[in-house]
Tab-separated table of C-alpha atoms in Angstrom:
chain	number	residue	atom	x	y	z
A	14	MET	CA	17.627	11.398	-42.793
A	15	LEU	CA	16.780	8.349	-40.920
A	16	PRO	CA	16.454	8.657	-37.210
A	17	THR	CA	18.827	6.661	-35.116
A	18	LEU	CA	17.704	3.659	-33.239
A	19	ALA	CA	17.989	5.292	-29.858
A	20	THR	CA	15.910	8.281	-30.910
A	21	PHE	CA	13.298	6.060	-32.407
A	22	THR	CA	12.973	3.981	-29.307
A	23	THR	CA	12.872	7.022	-27.064
A	24	LEU	CA	10.141	8.539	-28.952
A	25	PHE	CA	8.060	5.426	-29.136
A	26	VAL	CA	8.479	4.996	-25.324
A	27	LEU	CA	7.486	8.587	-24.580
A	28	SER	CA	4.512	8.613	-26.851
A	29	HIS	CA	3.087	5.683	-24.690
A	30	GLY	CA	3.418	7.476	-21.240
A	31	GLN	CA	0.518	8.913	-19.074
A	32	SER	CA	-1.446	11.585	-20.879
A	33	TRP	CA	-1.138	13.934	-17.672
A	34	VAL	CA	2.570	13.652	-17.378
A	35	PRO	CA	4.163	16.976	-18.500
A	36	SER	CA	6.839	16.964	-21.124
A	37	GLY	CA	9.712	19.235	-21.756
A	38	ASP	CA	11.234	21.942	-19.601
A	39	LEU	CA	8.700	23.726	-17.259
A	40	PRO	CA	9.062	27.496	-16.274
A	41	VAL	CA	8.839	27.073	-12.497
A	42	ASP	CA	11.290	25.350	-10.099
A	43	PHE	CA	9.521	23.267	-7.625
A	44	THR	CA	11.013	21.335	-4.457
A	45	VAL	CA	9.652	19.135	-1.900
A	46	THR	CA	11.719	18.703	1.175
A	47	PHE	CA	11.625	15.912	3.965
A	48	SER	CA	13.558	15.736	7.079
A	49	ALA	CA	13.745	12.010	7.769
A	50	PRO	CA	14.240	10.965	11.465
A	51	ALA	CA	16.745	8.226	12.550
A	52	MET	CA	14.359	5.043	13.146
A	53	VAL	CA	14.460	1.439	13.877
A	54	TYR	CA	11.603	-0.823	12.853
A	55	ASN	CA	11.514	-4.365	14.268
A	56	VAL	CA	9.532	-6.447	12.036
A	57	CYS	CA	9.983	-9.738	10.061
A	58	ASN	CA	12.467	-11.098	12.784
A	59	GLN	CA	15.028	-8.296	11.932
A	60	ASP	CA	15.692	-4.540	12.591
A	61	PHE	CA	15.350	-2.236	9.741
A	62	THR	CA	17.560	0.758	10.405
A	63	GLN	CA	16.608	4.179	8.988
A	64	SER	CA	19.325	6.941	9.176
A	65	ALA	CA	18.454	10.619	9.593
A	66	ARG	CA	18.819	12.952	6.533
A	67	THR	CA	17.317	15.710	4.703
A	68	ILE	CA	15.749	14.784	1.196
A	69	SER	CA	15.269	17.325	-1.494
A	70	VAL	CA	12.716	16.119	-4.278
A	71	ASP	CA	13.722	18.681	-6.776
A	72	THR	CA	13.894	16.635	-10.118
A	73	ARG	CA	12.573	13.428	-11.651
A	74	GLY	CA	13.372	10.134	-10.216
A	75	VAL	CA	14.657	11.014	-6.633
A	76	ALA	CA	15.128	7.835	-4.657
A	77	VAL	CA	13.531	7.694	-1.318
A	78	THR	CA	12.036	5.285	1.301
A	79	PRO	CA	8.672	5.406	2.545
A	80	GLY	CA	9.909	5.628	6.115
A	81	GLU	CA	11.875	8.650	5.175
A	82	THR	CA	8.805	10.331	3.584
A	83	ALA	CA	6.021	9.243	5.983
A	84	ASN	CA	5.674	12.562	7.740
A	85	ASP	CA	4.649	15.744	6.118
A	86	PRO	CA	7.113	17.559	3.965
A	87	THR	CA	9.118	20.136	6.101
A	88	ALA	CA	8.855	22.569	3.221
A	89	MET	CA	7.637	22.849	-0.410
A	90	THR	CA	9.360	25.633	-2.488
A	91	ILE	CA	8.065	27.356	-5.525
A	92	THR	CA	10.700	29.601	-7.454
A	93	GLY	CA	10.240	31.587	-10.663
A	94	ALA	CA	6.439	31.955	-10.537
A	95	ALA	CA	5.050	35.254	-11.846
A	96	ALA	CA	3.834	37.607	-9.195
A	97	GLY	CA	-0.003	37.241	-8.403
A	98	ASP	CA	-0.067	33.715	-9.952
A	99	MET	CA	-2.166	31.055	-7.954
A	100	HIS	CA	-1.149	27.372	-7.840
A	101	THR	CA	-2.542	23.915	-7.240
A	102	ILE	CA	-0.178	20.994	-5.943
A	103	LEU	CA	-1.314	17.462	-6.983
A	104	MET	CA	0.405	14.337	-5.749
A	105	VAL	CA	-0.348	11.048	-7.232
A	106	ASP	CA	0.761	7.262	-7.484
A	107	PRO	CA	-0.186	5.473	-10.653
A	108	ASP	CA	1.676	2.325	-9.664
A	109	VAL	CA	-0.826	0.856	-7.137
A	110	PRO	CA	-1.090	-2.945	-7.507
A	111	SER	CA	-4.913	-2.945	-7.482
A	112	ALA	CA	-6.570	-1.647	-10.772
A	113	ALA	CA	-9.748	-1.058	-8.512
A	114	VAL	CA	-7.629	1.532	-6.793
A	115	GLY	CA	-5.411	3.286	-9.446
A	116	THR	CA	-4.029	2.823	-12.868
A	117	LYS	CA	-1.497	4.484	-14.919
A	118	GLU	CA	-4.020	6.889	-16.363
A	119	LYS	CA	-6.224	7.217	-13.398
A	120	PRO	CA	-3.832	7.314	-10.365
A	121	LEU	CA	-4.529	7.189	-6.553
A	122	VAL	CA	-4.262	10.739	-4.936
A	123	HIS	CA	-1.933	11.381	-2.194
A	124	MET	CA	-2.269	15.143	-1.732
A	125	ILE	CA	-4.225	18.168	-3.267
A	126	ILE	CA	-3.570	21.660	-2.235
A	127	THR	CA	-5.408	24.456	-4.031
A	128	ASN	CA	-5.379	28.319	-4.254
A	129	ILE	CA	-1.723	28.758	-3.384
A	130	ALA	CA	-0.889	32.331	-3.340
A	131	ASN	CA	2.281	34.330	-3.547
A	132	ALA	CA	4.363	31.103	-4.321
A	133	ASP	CA	3.801	29.938	-0.690
A	134	PRO	CA	2.220	26.519	-0.255
A	135	THR	CA	1.204	27.371	3.289
A	136	THR	CA	-1.380	29.574	2.016
A	137	GLY	CA	-3.290	27.059	0.047
A	138	THR	CA	-6.300	24.857	0.900
A	139	ALA	CA	-5.388	21.130	1.681
A	140	LEU	CA	-8.327	19.273	-0.125
A	141	VAL	CA	-6.354	16.075	0.550
A	142	PRO	CA	-3.637	16.460	3.243
A	143	TYR	CA	-0.363	14.717	2.488
A	144	ARG	CA	-0.307	10.820	2.546
A	145	GLY	CA	3.125	9.320	2.360
A	146	PRO	CA	4.071	6.388	0.261
A	147	MET	CA	2.960	2.881	1.324
A	148	PRO	CA	3.794	0.513	-1.364
A	149	SER	CA	2.497	-2.808	-0.595
A	150	PRO	CA	4.880	-5.650	-0.306
A	151	CYS	CA	5.918	-7.186	-3.620
A	152	SER	CA	4.454	-4.287	-5.627
A	153	GLY	CA	7.857	-2.981	-6.836
A	154	ASP	CA	9.021	0.479	-7.360
A	155	HIS	CA	6.242	3.137	-7.124
A	156	VAL	CA	6.823	6.611	-8.713
A	157	TYR	CA	5.217	9.427	-6.870
A	158	HIS	CA	4.381	12.314	-9.111
A	159	TYR	CA	4.022	15.991	-7.870
A	160	LEU	CA	2.417	18.374	-10.373
A	161	LEU	CA	2.672	22.176	-9.787
A	162	LEU	CA	-0.448	23.519	-11.508
A	163	LYS	CA	-1.031	27.204	-12.386
A	164	GLN	CA	-4.571	28.294	-11.965
A	165	ALA	CA	-6.354	30.499	-14.209
A	166	ALA	CA	-8.335	31.816	-11.287
A	167	ALA	CA	-9.237	31.011	-7.567
A	168	LEU	CA	-10.803	27.559	-7.313
A	169	ASN	CA	-14.022	27.015	-5.415
A	170	LEU	CA	-13.462	23.295	-4.734
A	171	THR	CA	-13.910	21.368	-1.645
A	172	PHE	CA	-13.157	17.876	-0.808
A	173	GLY	CA	-16.835	16.996	-1.430
A	174	ASP	CA	-16.240	17.884	-5.119
A	175	LEU	CA	-13.402	15.311	-5.660
A	176	PRO	CA	-15.787	12.341	-6.391
A	177	ASP	CA	-16.815	14.051	-9.627
A	178	TYR	CA	-13.246	13.194	-10.789
A	179	THR	CA	-13.376	9.520	-9.496
A	180	PRO	CA	-16.434	8.123	-11.044
A	181	ASP	CA	-14.993	4.718	-11.345
A	182	CYS	CA	-14.009	4.579	-7.793
A	183	THR	CA	-16.148	2.199	-5.715
A	184	ASN	CA	-14.125	1.906	-2.571
A	185	HIS	CA	-15.864	4.122	0.043
A	186	ASP	CA	-12.795	4.626	2.141
A	187	LEU	CA	-11.028	6.048	-0.873
A	188	ALA	CA	-13.628	8.264	-2.283
A	189	GLY	CA	-12.292	11.240	-3.970
A	190	ARG	CA	-8.856	9.629	-4.227
A	191	CYS	CA	-8.943	6.412	-6.140
A	192	LEU	CA	-8.943	6.089	-9.859
A	193	PHE	CA	-8.557	9.989	-10.143
A	194	GLU	CA	-8.975	11.511	-13.457
A	195	VAL	CA	-6.107	13.838	-13.617
A	196	ALA	CA	-6.729	14.960	-17.212
A	197	ASN	CA	-10.317	15.730	-16.366
A	198	PHE	CA	-9.442	17.515	-13.259
A	199	THR	CA	-6.764	19.911	-14.900
A	200	SER	CA	-8.868	20.671	-17.948
A	201	SER	CA	-12.123	21.226	-15.935
A	202	ASN	CA	-10.365	23.685	-13.559
A	203	GLN	CA	-8.249	25.316	-16.212
A	204	LEU	CA	-4.989	24.022	-14.670
A	205	THR	CA	-1.704	24.325	-16.517
A	206	PRO	CA	1.466	22.357	-15.494
A	207	VAL	CA	4.387	24.615	-14.681
A	208	GLY	CA	6.323	22.376	-12.360
A	209	TYR	CA	7.043	18.688	-12.023
A	210	VAL	CA	9.144	16.475	-9.786
A	211	THR	CA	8.895	12.761	-8.895
A	212	MET	CA	10.249	10.561	-6.108
A	213	VAL	CA	10.645	6.702	-6.338
A	214	ALA	CA	9.855	4.287	-3.360
A	215	ALA	CA	9.578	0.633	-2.813
A	216	THR	CA	8.523	-1.408	0.252
A	217	ASP	CA	10.792	-1.112	3.158
A	218	GLY	CA	11.042	-1.884	6.995
A	219	TYR	CA	8.524	1.000	7.716
A	220	VAL	CA	6.012	-0.276	5.431
A	221	ARG	CA	6.128	-3.892	6.557
A	222	TYR	CA	5.991	-2.651	10.225
A	223	GLU	CA	2.888	-0.419	9.330
A	224	TYR	CA	1.134	-3.469	7.530
A	225	VAL	CA	1.628	-5.681	10.476
A	226	ASN	CA	0.928	-3.321	13.392
A	227	THR	CA	-1.732	-0.890	12.159
A	228	ARG	CA	-3.434	-2.561	9.052
A	229	GLY	CA	-3.798	-6.045	10.608
A	230	THR	CA	-1.745	-7.867	7.706
A	231	SER	CA	-0.301	-11.214	8.728
A	232	GLU	CA	3.423	-11.208	9.264
A	233	ALA	CA	3.725	-13.955	6.490
A	234	GLU	CA	2.069	-11.642	3.864
A	235	ALA	CA	3.750	-8.458	5.136
A	236	CYS	CA	7.293	-10.078	4.987
A	237	ARG	CA	7.031	-11.745	1.627
A	238	GLY	CA	10.147	-11.597	-0.355
A	239	LEU	CA	12.538	-11.657	2.446
A	240	ASP	CA	14.796	-14.620	3.683
A	241	GLY	CA	12.593	-17.010	5.703
A	242	TYR	CA	9.359	-15.959	4.117
A	243	ASP	CA	7.559	-16.949	0.869
A	244	PRO	CA	8.835	-15.382	-2.273
A	245	CYS	CA	7.150	-12.620	-4.121
A	246	PRO	CA	4.681	-13.596	-6.904
A	247	THR	CA	6.497	-13.913	-10.326
A	248	SER	CA	4.117	-11.179	-11.819
A	249	PRO	CA	2.508	-8.161	-10.035
A	250	PRO	CA	-1.064	-8.801	-9.252
A	251	SER	CA	-2.327	-5.712	-11.185
A	252	GLY	CA	-1.111	-6.964	-14.305
A	253	HIS	CA	1.497	-4.158	-14.840
A	254	GLY	CA	4.016	-6.775	-15.495
A	255	VAL	CA	1.896	-8.105	-18.543
A	256	ASN	CA	1.702	-4.405	-19.667
A	257	VAL	CA	5.458	-3.746	-19.307
A	258	MET	CA	6.147	-6.934	-21.333
A	259	MET	CA	3.661	-6.072	-24.060
A	260	SER	CA	5.243	-2.490	-24.272
A	261	VAL	CA	8.790	-3.976	-24.407
A	262	SER	CA	7.779	-6.533	-27.080
A	263	THR	CA	6.164	-3.790	-29.135
A	264	VAL	CA	9.088	-1.728	-28.841
A	265	MET	CA	11.333	-4.555	-29.982
A	266	ALA	CA	9.063	-5.228	-32.839
A	267	ALA	CA	9.305	-1.657	-33.915
A	268	VAL	CA	13.086	-1.660	-33.556
A	269	SER	CA	13.342	-4.880	-35.653
A	270	CYS	CA	11.328	-3.032	-38.446
A	271	LEU	CA	13.559	0.019	-38.321
A	272	LEU	CA	16.682	-2.243	-38.613
A	273	PHE	CA	15.282	-4.064	-41.610
A	274	MET	CA	14.323	-0.747	-43.148
A	275	ASN	CA	18.058	0.480	-42.825
A	276	PHE	CA	19.542	-2.844	-44.093
A	277	ALA	CA	17.112	-2.716	-47.086
A	278	LEU	CA	18.140	0.882	-47.955
A	279	PHE	CA	21.846	0.430	-47.487
């Protein structure tokens, strides 16, 4: 029986994902909770209002804003783990716009907590404390991946060991974080994915405010894409847009081939 067009396309797209992204149902439920405060950010000649709300990142693709998730999570909950299991939590961003900082396969690290005991993340060791989303203006949506990894044994790792997993990182300020080899990290330390959630964020008023007031970015650059300022470039600086177009073109070519086969047979 020939596969349907939708099935074929889905399988093709999934096969071209990051090698470190878990697939299928995982045995442990994992939730990251944020309590967003009500805020107003005055930047780019306007007020950006953020409402107070509680956010539970408990599945894939939860929409958030950087301002809402700027502070540490108020809770991280692990449910369904076996008694005695130890875990690591890894948070990464593969959508950074600079290929010198992160790529789809070697993302930028935002958090690493190891040696979590009794399904209680507060018992773990924070090798990289939580760093909230900060997607640069005009860089589009960023997907932030949280991987809950089961340990085979206690890990004897320190922050000083992390550069072993970032050999291509040349940014001293991001040592141990940029171009992180997730697959190498998990295999070398015998880590198995048992839980996985993601959140999606794009530039908001908080990001623009931070870029202008703490990073020294010019208002003209931080406010690009808004009314009264220069538009965003037509293609992302990282070349991600080229990669997406190539992937779509390849998928369409494959789909055309499948359609031709169906017509030829019937």
